[in-house]
CSV table of C-alpha atoms in Angstrom, one decimal:
chain,number,residue,atom,x,y,z
A,1,MET,CA,84.8,29.6,48.0
A,2,GLU,CA,81.9,27.8,47.1
A,3,ILE,CA,81.5,27.6,42.5
A,4,GLN,CA,78.9,25.1,41.5
A,5,ILE,CA,80.2,23.9,37.6
A,6,SER,CA,77.7,21.6,37.3
A,7,ASP,CA,76.9,18.2,39.6
A,8,SER,CA,79.6,16.4,38.5
A,9,ILE,CA,82.3,19.1,37.7
A,10,ARG,CA,83.4,21.0,40.9
A,11,TYR,CA,85.5,24.2,41.7
A,12,ILE,CA,88.2,23.5,44.3
A,13,GLY,CA,90.4,26.9,43.5
A,14,VAL,CA,91.9,28.9,46.2
A,15,ASP,CA,92.0,33.0,46.5
A,16,ASP,CA,95.5,34.3,47.0
A,17,ARG,CA,95.2,37.7,48.2
A,18,GLU,CA,98.0,38.3,50.3
A,19,ILE,CA,100.2,37.6,47.4
A,20,ASP,CA,101.8,41.2,46.0
A,21,LEU,CA,103.6,40.1,43.0
A,22,PHE,CA,102.5,37.9,40.7
A,23,GLU,CA,105.1,35.5,38.9
A,24,GLY,CA,107.9,38.1,40.9
A,25,GLN,CA,106.7,41.0,39.1
A,26,TYR,CA,103.4,41.7,37.6
A,27,ILE,CA,101.4,44.2,40.4
A,28,VAL,CA,98.3,42.4,41.3
A,29,PRO,CA,96.3,44.7,43.9
A,30,ASN,CA,93.1,42.1,43.8
A,31,GLY,CA,95.3,39.1,44.5
A,32,ILE,CA,95.0,36.3,42.0
A,33,ALA,CA,93.3,32.9,42.1
A,34,TYR,CA,94.7,29.5,41.5
A,35,ASN,CA,92.2,27.4,39.6
A,36,SER,CA,91.6,23.5,40.4
A,37,TYR,CA,88.9,21.5,39.2
A,38,LEU,CA,87.6,17.9,40.2
A,39,ILE,CA,85.2,15.7,37.9
A,40,ILE,CA,83.3,13.0,39.9
A,41,ASP,CA,82.0,10.4,37.5
A,42,GLU,CA,82.9,6.1,37.7
A,43,LYS,CA,86.5,7.4,38.2
A,44,ILE,CA,87.4,10.5,39.4
A,45,ALA,CA,89.6,13.1,37.8
A,46,ILE,CA,91.6,16.0,39.3
A,47,MET,CA,92.2,19.0,37.0
A,48,ASP,CA,95.6,20.5,38.2
A,49,THR,CA,96.8,21.5,41.6
A,50,VAL,CA,97.6,25.0,42.9
A,51,ASP,CA,100.6,26.8,44.5
A,52,LYS,CA,102.0,25.6,47.3
A,53,ARG,CA,101.5,28.8,48.8
A,54,LYS,CA,97.7,27.7,49.3
A,55,ALA,CA,98.3,23.9,50.0
A,56,ASP,CA,97.0,23.5,53.6
A,57,GLU,CA,93.3,25.3,52.0
A,58,TRP,CA,93.6,23.3,48.2
A,59,LEU,CA,93.9,20.0,50.1
A,60,GLU,CA,90.7,21.0,52.4
A,61,ASN,CA,88.5,22.0,49.2
A,62,LEU,CA,89.5,18.5,47.7
A,63,LYS,CA,88.8,16.7,50.1
A,64,SER,CA,85.5,17.5,51.2
A,65,ALA,CA,84.6,17.4,47.4
A,66,LEU,CA,86.0,14.6,47.6
A,67,ASP,CA,83.0,12.8,50.0
A,68,GLY,CA,85.5,10.2,51.2
A,69,ARG,CA,85.5,8.9,47.3
A,70,THR,CA,89.3,8.3,46.1
A,71,PRO,CA,90.4,10.3,42.9
A,72,ASP,CA,91.6,7.8,40.4
A,73,TYR,CA,93.4,10.6,37.5
A,74,LEU,CA,95.4,14.0,38.1
A,75,VAL,CA,95.8,15.4,34.5
A,76,ILE,CA,98.5,17.8,34.7
A,77,GLN,CA,97.6,20.9,31.9
A,78,HIS,CA,100.1,22.8,33.0
A,79,LEU,CA,103.5,22.3,35.0
A,80,GLU,CA,104.1,26.4,36.2
A,81,PRO,CA,105.5,26.1,40.1
A,82,ASP,CA,101.6,28.1,40.6
A,83,HIS,CA,99.9,24.9,39.6
A,84,SER,CA,101.8,21.7,39.9
A,85,GLY,CA,103.0,23.0,43.2
A,86,CYS,CA,100.9,20.3,45.3
A,87,ILE,CA,101.3,17.6,42.6
A,88,LYS,CA,103.5,15.8,45.3
A,89,ALA,CA,101.2,16.7,48.1
A,90,VAL,CA,98.6,14.4,46.3
A,91,THR,CA,100.0,11.8,45.7
A,92,ASP,CA,101.6,11.2,49.2
A,93,ILE,CA,97.9,11.1,50.2
A,94,TYR,CA,96.9,8.5,47.2
A,95,PRO,CA,99.0,6.3,46.5
A,96,ASP,CA,97.6,5.2,43.6
A,97,LEU,CA,96.6,8.4,41.6
A,98,LYS,CA,97.7,8.5,38.7
A,99,LEU,CA,99.4,11.4,36.3
A,100,VAL,CA,97.8,12.2,33.3
A,101,CYS,CA,100.0,14.2,31.3
A,102,SER,CA,101.6,15.6,27.9
A,103,ALA,CA,105.4,13.7,26.9
A,104,LYS,CA,106.8,17.0,27.3
A,105,ALA,CA,105.3,17.2,31.0
A,106,LYS,CA,106.5,13.7,31.2
A,107,GLY,CA,110.0,15.0,30.2
A,108,MET,CA,110.1,18.1,33.2
A,109,LEU,CA,108.1,16.2,35.8
A,110,PRO,CA,111.9,14.9,37.3
A,111,GLN,CA,112.3,18.9,37.5
A,112,PHE,CA,109.5,19.5,39.9
A,113,LEU,CA,109.2,15.8,42.0
A,114,GLU,CA,110.4,12.4,42.0
A,115,ILE,CA,107.4,9.8,40.5
A,116,GLU,CA,107.3,6.8,39.5
A,117,ASP,CA,107.0,5.7,35.3
A,118,GLU,CA,104.2,3.7,36.1
A,119,ARG,CA,102.1,6.5,37.9
A,120,VAL,CA,102.3,8.2,34.4
A,121,ILE,CA,100.1,8.1,31.5
A,122,ILE,CA,100.8,10.8,29.0
A,123,LYS,CA,98.4,11.4,26.4
A,124,ASN,CA,98.8,13.0,22.8
A,125,GLU,CA,96.9,15.1,20.7
A,126,GLY,CA,93.3,13.7,20.5
A,127,ASP,CA,94.1,11.3,22.9
A,128,THR,CA,90.8,10.2,25.5
A,129,LEU,CA,90.7,9.7,28.7
A,130,GLU,CA,87.0,8.0,29.6
A,131,LEU,CA,85.7,8.7,33.6
A,132,GLY,CA,82.5,7.2,32.7
A,133,SER,CA,79.5,9.7,30.9
A,134,HIS,CA,82.4,12.7,31.3
A,135,ILE,CA,85.1,11.2,28.3
A,136,LEU,CA,88.3,14.1,28.3
A,137,THR,CA,90.2,14.3,24.8
A,138,PHE,CA,93.1,16.2,24.6
A,139,ILE,CA,94.3,19.5,22.9
A,140,MET,CA,98.0,20.4,22.8
A,141,ALA,CA,98.5,23.9,23.6
A,142,PRO,CA,103.3,23.8,22.9
A,143,MET,CA,104.3,27.5,24.0
A,144,VAL,CA,100.6,28.6,26.1
A,145,HIS,CA,102.8,29.3,26.6
A,146,TRP,CA,104.7,26.7,28.2
A,147,PRO,CA,106.2,23.7,25.8
A,148,GLU,CA,104.3,21.0,27.3
A,149,VAL,CA,101.2,22.7,28.0
A,150,MET,CA,97.4,21.0,27.0
A,151,LEU,CA,94.1,21.2,26.9
A,152,SER,CA,91.3,19.1,27.9
A,153,TYR,CA,88.0,19.5,26.4
A,154,GLU,CA,84.7,17.4,27.9
A,155,SER,CA,82.3,16.2,25.6
A,156,SER,CA,79.3,15.2,27.5
A,157,GLU,CA,79.6,18.9,29.3
A,158,ARG,CA,81.0,20.5,26.6
A,159,VAL,CA,83.7,21.9,29.1
A,160,LEU,CA,87.3,23.4,28.1
A,161,PHE,CA,89.9,23.0,30.6
A,162,SER,CA,92.2,26.0,29.1
A,163,ALA,CA,95.4,26.3,31.2
A,164,ASP,CA,96.8,29.3,31.7
A,165,ALA,CA,94.5,30.1,27.9
A,166,PHE,CA,91.8,32.7,28.9
A,167,GLY,CA,93.3,33.4,32.5
A,168,LYS,CA,93.3,36.9,34.6
A,169,PHE,CA,94.7,38.8,37.4
A,170,GLY,CA,92.2,39.3,40.0
A,171,ALA,CA,91.5,37.2,43.0
A,172,LEU,CA,88.0,35.1,41.9
A,173,ASP,CA,85.9,37.1,44.3
A,174,ALA,CA,87.6,40.7,43.4
A,175,ASP,CA,85.3,43.4,41.9
A,176,GLU,CA,86.7,43.7,38.1
A,177,GLY,CA,85.5,42.9,35.1
A,178,TRP,CA,86.9,40.8,32.5
A,179,SER,CA,88.8,42.1,29.9
A,180,CYS,CA,91.2,44.8,31.6
A,181,GLU,CA,93.3,42.1,33.7
A,182,ALA,CA,92.6,39.8,31.2
A,183,ARG,CA,94.0,42.2,27.8
A,184,ARG,CA,97.3,42.7,30.6
A,185,TYR,CA,97.2,39.1,31.6
A,186,TYR,CA,97.6,38.1,28.2
A,187,PHE,CA,100.3,40.5,27.0
A,188,ASN,CA,102.3,40.1,29.5
A,189,ILE,CA,102.5,36.8,30.5
A,190,VAL,CA,101.5,35.5,26.9
A,191,GLY,CA,101.7,38.0,24.8
A,192,LYS,CA,105.4,36.3,23.3
A,193,TYR,CA,103.4,33.3,22.6
A,194,GLY,CA,100.2,34.8,19.1
A,195,ALA,CA,101.1,32.1,16.6
A,196,PRO,CA,100.7,29.1,19.2
A,197,VAL,CA,97.5,30.7,20.6
A,198,GLN,CA,95.7,30.9,17.3
A,199,THR,CA,97.1,27.5,16.6
A,200,VAL,CA,94.9,26.6,19.6
A,201,LEU,CA,91.9,29.0,19.0
A,202,LYS,CA,91.8,27.3,15.6
A,203,LYS,CA,90.8,24.2,17.4
A,204,ALA,CA,88.8,25.2,19.9
A,205,SER,CA,87.0,27.2,16.9
A,206,ALA,CA,85.6,23.6,15.8
A,207,LEU,CA,84.9,22.4,19.6
A,208,GLU,CA,81.1,23.6,21.0
A,209,ILE,CA,82.0,25.1,24.2
A,210,ASN,CA,79.3,25.9,27.3
A,211,THR,CA,81.9,26.6,30.2
A,212,ILE,CA,85.7,27.5,29.7
A,213,CYS,CA,87.5,26.5,33.0
A,214,PRO,CA,90.9,28.8,33.0
A,215,LEU,CA,93.6,28.3,35.3
A,216,HIS,CA,93.2,31.9,36.4
A,217,GLY,CA,90.3,33.8,36.6
A,218,PRO,CA,87.0,33.1,36.4
A,219,ILE,CA,84.9,30.5,35.0
A,220,LEU,CA,82.9,31.4,31.7
A,221,THR,CA,79.8,31.5,30.0
A,222,ASP,CA,78.1,33.6,28.1
A,223,THR,CA,80.8,36.2,27.1
A,224,ILE,CA,83.0,32.9,25.6
A,225,PRO,CA,82.7,34.5,21.6
A,226,GLU,CA,83.8,38.5,23.8
A,227,VAL,CA,86.5,36.6,25.0
A,228,LEU,CA,87.1,33.8,21.8
A,229,SER,CA,87.3,37.4,19.9
A,230,LEU,CA,89.6,39.4,21.8
A,231,TYR,CA,91.9,36.7,22.0
A,232,ASN,CA,91.7,36.6,18.2
A,233,THR,CA,93.1,39.9,18.1
A,234,TRP,CA,95.8,40.2,21.1
A,235,SER,CA,97.2,36.7,19.4
A,236,SER,CA,97.0,38.1,15.7
A,237,TYR,CA,99.2,41.7,17.2
A,238,GLN,CA,95.9,43.3,15.7
A,239,PRO,CA,95.0,46.5,17.9
A,240,GLU,CA,91.8,46.7,19.6
A,241,ASN,CA,91.6,50.5,19.6
A,242,GLU,CA,92.6,53.0,17.1
A,243,GLY,CA,94.2,55.8,18.3
A,244,VAL,CA,97.3,56.6,20.5
A,245,PHE,CA,99.4,56.1,23.4
A,246,ILE,CA,101.6,58.3,24.7
A,247,ALA,CA,104.2,56.7,27.0
A,248,TYR,CA,107.0,59.3,28.0
A,249,ALA,CA,110.5,59.5,30.7
A,250,SER,CA,110.6,62.3,32.2
A,251,ILE,CA,114.0,63.0,34.4
A,252,HIS,CA,112.9,67.0,35.8
A,253,GLY,CA,109.4,67.0,33.8
A,254,ASN,CA,110.1,69.0,30.9
A,255,THR,CA,109.0,65.6,29.0
A,256,ALA,CA,106.2,65.2,31.4
A,257,GLU,CA,104.5,68.7,30.0
A,258,ALA,CA,104.9,68.4,26.6
A,259,ALA,CA,103.7,65.0,27.5
A,260,GLN,CA,100.1,67.0,28.8
A,261,ILE,CA,100.5,69.1,25.9
A,262,MET,CA,100.9,66.5,23.4
A,263,LYS,CA,97.6,65.0,25.2
A,264,GLN,CA,95.9,67.8,24.8
A,265,LYS,CA,96.6,68.3,21.1
A,266,LEU,CA,94.9,64.7,20.0
A,267,GLU,CA,92.1,65.1,21.3
A,268,GLU,CA,91.3,68.4,20.2
A,269,LYS,CA,92.2,67.6,16.7
A,270,GLY,CA,89.7,64.3,16.6
A,271,CYS,CA,91.8,61.6,17.8
A,272,PRO,CA,89.7,58.8,18.9
A,273,ARG,CA,91.4,57.9,21.6
A,274,VAL,CA,94.1,59.2,24.2
A,275,ALA,CA,96.0,57.0,26.7
A,276,ILE,CA,99.0,58.5,28.8
A,277,ALA,CA,101.8,56.8,31.3
A,278,ASP,CA,104.6,57.7,33.3
A,279,LEU,CA,106.9,55.0,32.6
A,280,SER,CA,109.3,55.9,35.2
A,281,ARG,CA,106.0,55.5,37.6
A,282,ASP,CA,103.3,53.6,36.7
A,283,ASP,CA,102.9,50.1,35.8
A,284,MET,CA,104.7,48.2,33.5
A,285,ALA,CA,101.9,46.0,32.5
A,286,GLU,CA,99.8,48.9,32.4
A,287,CYS,CA,101.9,50.1,29.7
A,288,VAL,CA,103.0,47.3,27.7
A,289,GLU,CA,99.2,46.8,28.4
A,290,ASP,CA,98.4,50.0,26.1
A,291,ALA,CA,100.8,49.8,23.5
A,292,PHE,CA,99.7,46.5,22.3
A,293,ARG,CA,96.1,48.0,23.1
A,294,HIS,CA,96.4,50.9,20.7
A,295,SER,CA,97.3,51.6,17.3
A,296,THR,CA,99.8,54.6,17.5
A,297,LEU,CA,102.3,54.7,20.2
A,298,LEU,CA,104.4,57.9,20.6
A,299,CYS,CA,107.4,57.7,23.0
A,300,MET,CA,108.5,60.4,24.4
A,301,ALA,CA,111.7,60.3,26.7
A,302,SER,CA,114.8,62.4,27.4
A,303,SER,CA,118.0,61.7,26.4
A,304,TYR,CA,120.7,60.3,29.3
A,305,ASP,CA,124.4,58.6,29.1
A,306,GLY,CA,124.3,59.2,24.4
A,307,GLY,CA,121.2,56.4,24.7
A,308,VAL,CA,117.7,57.1,26.2
A,309,PHE,CA,116.3,57.6,29.3
A,310,THR,CA,116.8,54.2,31.2
A,311,PRO,CA,112.0,54.0,32.3
A,312,MET,CA,112.2,54.3,28.5
A,313,GLY,CA,114.7,52.0,27.4
A,314,ASP,CA,113.3,49.1,29.7
A,315,PHE,CA,109.4,49.6,28.5
A,316,ILE,CA,111.1,49.0,24.8
A,317,HIS,CA,113.1,46.1,25.9
A,318,HIS,CA,109.5,44.8,26.8
A,319,LEU,CA,107.9,45.6,24.4
A,320,LYS,CA,109.9,43.6,21.9
A,321,SER,CA,110.8,40.8,24.1
A,322,LYS,CA,106.4,40.2,23.3
A,323,ALA,CA,106.9,40.3,20.2
A,324,PHE,CA,105.2,43.9,19.4
A,325,GLN,CA,104.2,44.3,15.9
A,326,ASN,CA,101.6,45.4,13.1
A,327,ARG,CA,101.8,49.2,15.1
A,328,LYS,CA,102.7,53.4,14.3
A,329,VAL,CA,105.8,55.1,16.6
A,330,ALA,CA,106.4,58.5,16.2
A,331,PHE,CA,108.8,60.5,18.8
A,332,VAL,CA,109.7,63.3,20.8
A,333,GLU,CA,112.9,63.4,22.7
A,334,ASN,CA,114.8,65.6,25.1
A,335,ALA,CA,118.0,66.9,25.2
A,336,SER,CA,120.5,69.5,27.5
A,337,TRP,CA,123.0,69.2,24.7
A,338,ALA,CA,123.4,65.9,22.2
A,339,PRO,CA,120.1,64.3,21.1
A,340,SER,CA,120.1,60.9,21.7
A,341,ALA,CA,116.6,59.4,22.4
A,342,ALA,CA,114.9,59.4,19.1
A,343,ARG,CA,117.9,57.1,17.3
A,344,THR,CA,118.3,55.1,19.9
A,345,MET,CA,115.0,54.5,20.5
A,346,LYS,CA,114.4,54.2,16.3
A,347,ALA,CA,116.7,51.4,16.1
A,348,GLU,CA,115.3,49.2,18.2
A,349,PHE,CA,111.3,49.5,16.5
A,350,GLU,CA,113.6,49.1,13.5
A,351,GLN,CA,114.2,46.1,14.6
A,352,MET,CA,110.4,44.8,15.6
A,353,LYS,CA,107.5,43.6,12.9
A,354,ASN,CA,106.2,45.7,10.6
A,355,ILE,CA,106.1,48.5,12.8
A,356,GLU,CA,105.4,51.9,10.5
A,357,LEU,CA,107.9,55.7,11.5
A,358,VAL,CA,105.3,58.3,10.9
A,359,GLY,CA,105.5,61.6,11.9
A,360,ASP,CA,108.3,64.3,12.2
A,361,THR,CA,110.5,63.4,15.6
A,362,VAL,CA,110.0,66.7,17.2
A,363,THR,CA,113.3,67.4,19.2
A,364,ILE,CA,112.8,69.4,22.5
A,365,ARG,CA,116.3,71.7,24.0
A,366,THR,CA,115.1,71.2,28.0
A,367,THR,CA,112.0,73.5,28.0
A,368,VAL,CA,109.3,73.8,26.1
A,369,LYS,CA,109.0,76.5,24.1
A,370,PRO,CA,106.4,78.0,21.4
A,371,SER,CA,108.3,76.6,18.7
A,372,ASP,CA,108.5,73.0,20.2
A,373,ILE,CA,104.5,73.5,20.8
A,374,GLU,CA,104.0,74.1,17.6
A,375,ALA,CA,105.8,71.1,16.4
A,376,LEU,CA,104.3,69.2,19.2
A,377,ASP,CA,101.0,70.6,16.3
A,378,THR,CA,102.3,69.1,13.6
A,379,LEU,CA,103.3,65.8,15.0
A,380,ALA,CA,99.7,65.3,16.2
A,381,GLN,CA,98.6,66.8,13.2
A,382,GLN,CA,100.8,63.3,11.5
A,383,ILE,CA,100.0,61.2,13.6
A,384,LYS,CA,95.8,61.6,15.1
């Protein structure tokens, strides 16, 4: 894809429309972009490589952008295989190419390829790399979302090369907005690391940024204030929207019926926003995204094997692993003989940070009866 960032900064990344699961777990119906950039000056720097799945296309893009010139540096901001997959190929082609990376990345490099120590240049916080009129300043960003990550700020054009930060799912030619797939990407991939993201945002606030060049998703310009604001909300674990997300796990359809009743009750009572998901069928990554997006989470699940129906257990495990916090949580359980779902769910949420359990837990005995509808109405009033 032809993308012009400036006369000196070229896009050489690739779209991957063939991939079905990103990182082996996230559904990407519109593919993914592996972004890579080239800075052309007195010295030439490649900014990251791409996944080996797209090696041939990337190398062709690099060759075309170089137009007969030879690169001097490969800046490695992130070693995850979707960005380091072509390091060996490009270092084989250009034997004098120097690798620029953090100290942690240098220590991890032998896991990915064998490279002579003299070809590696270590950069620390605030160090620079002069290419001519373009000067890169390096910003350490450990645990956003790997320990070796660093960002690069080019001062003459005010460009932030942001590694995996500010990225999103979807190929660059996908006809979709930024926020939805960026939100799903953030909470499922980076979400656990809110504190390190907050540190990076503080560093970024001291910079004048005209362009953000992430390793996934579109190059950002006019929307930078909005993007930074959303990242601040997300990484501080604050709800983006006041409202209720109903997550249900139903075995025979009775809990699903109750969930639809709750949705209607909440809307009738003026809840500002109500979203609902079937944990047995809907994309788990989207369910995690919606749980973080809303101020209140309503978990509705069948009891199962003395615990909770497995799709709900899986959902709560995902939330816990992503540091779910600062939310209100309510419960509805269903059981034919020995209710166990609510106590199982509560025990998990009680281990999370700043979780407020709200409302009266509703226990349904198999089918939804008039008395259950009354109890659901009361709960809706309590959590709306």
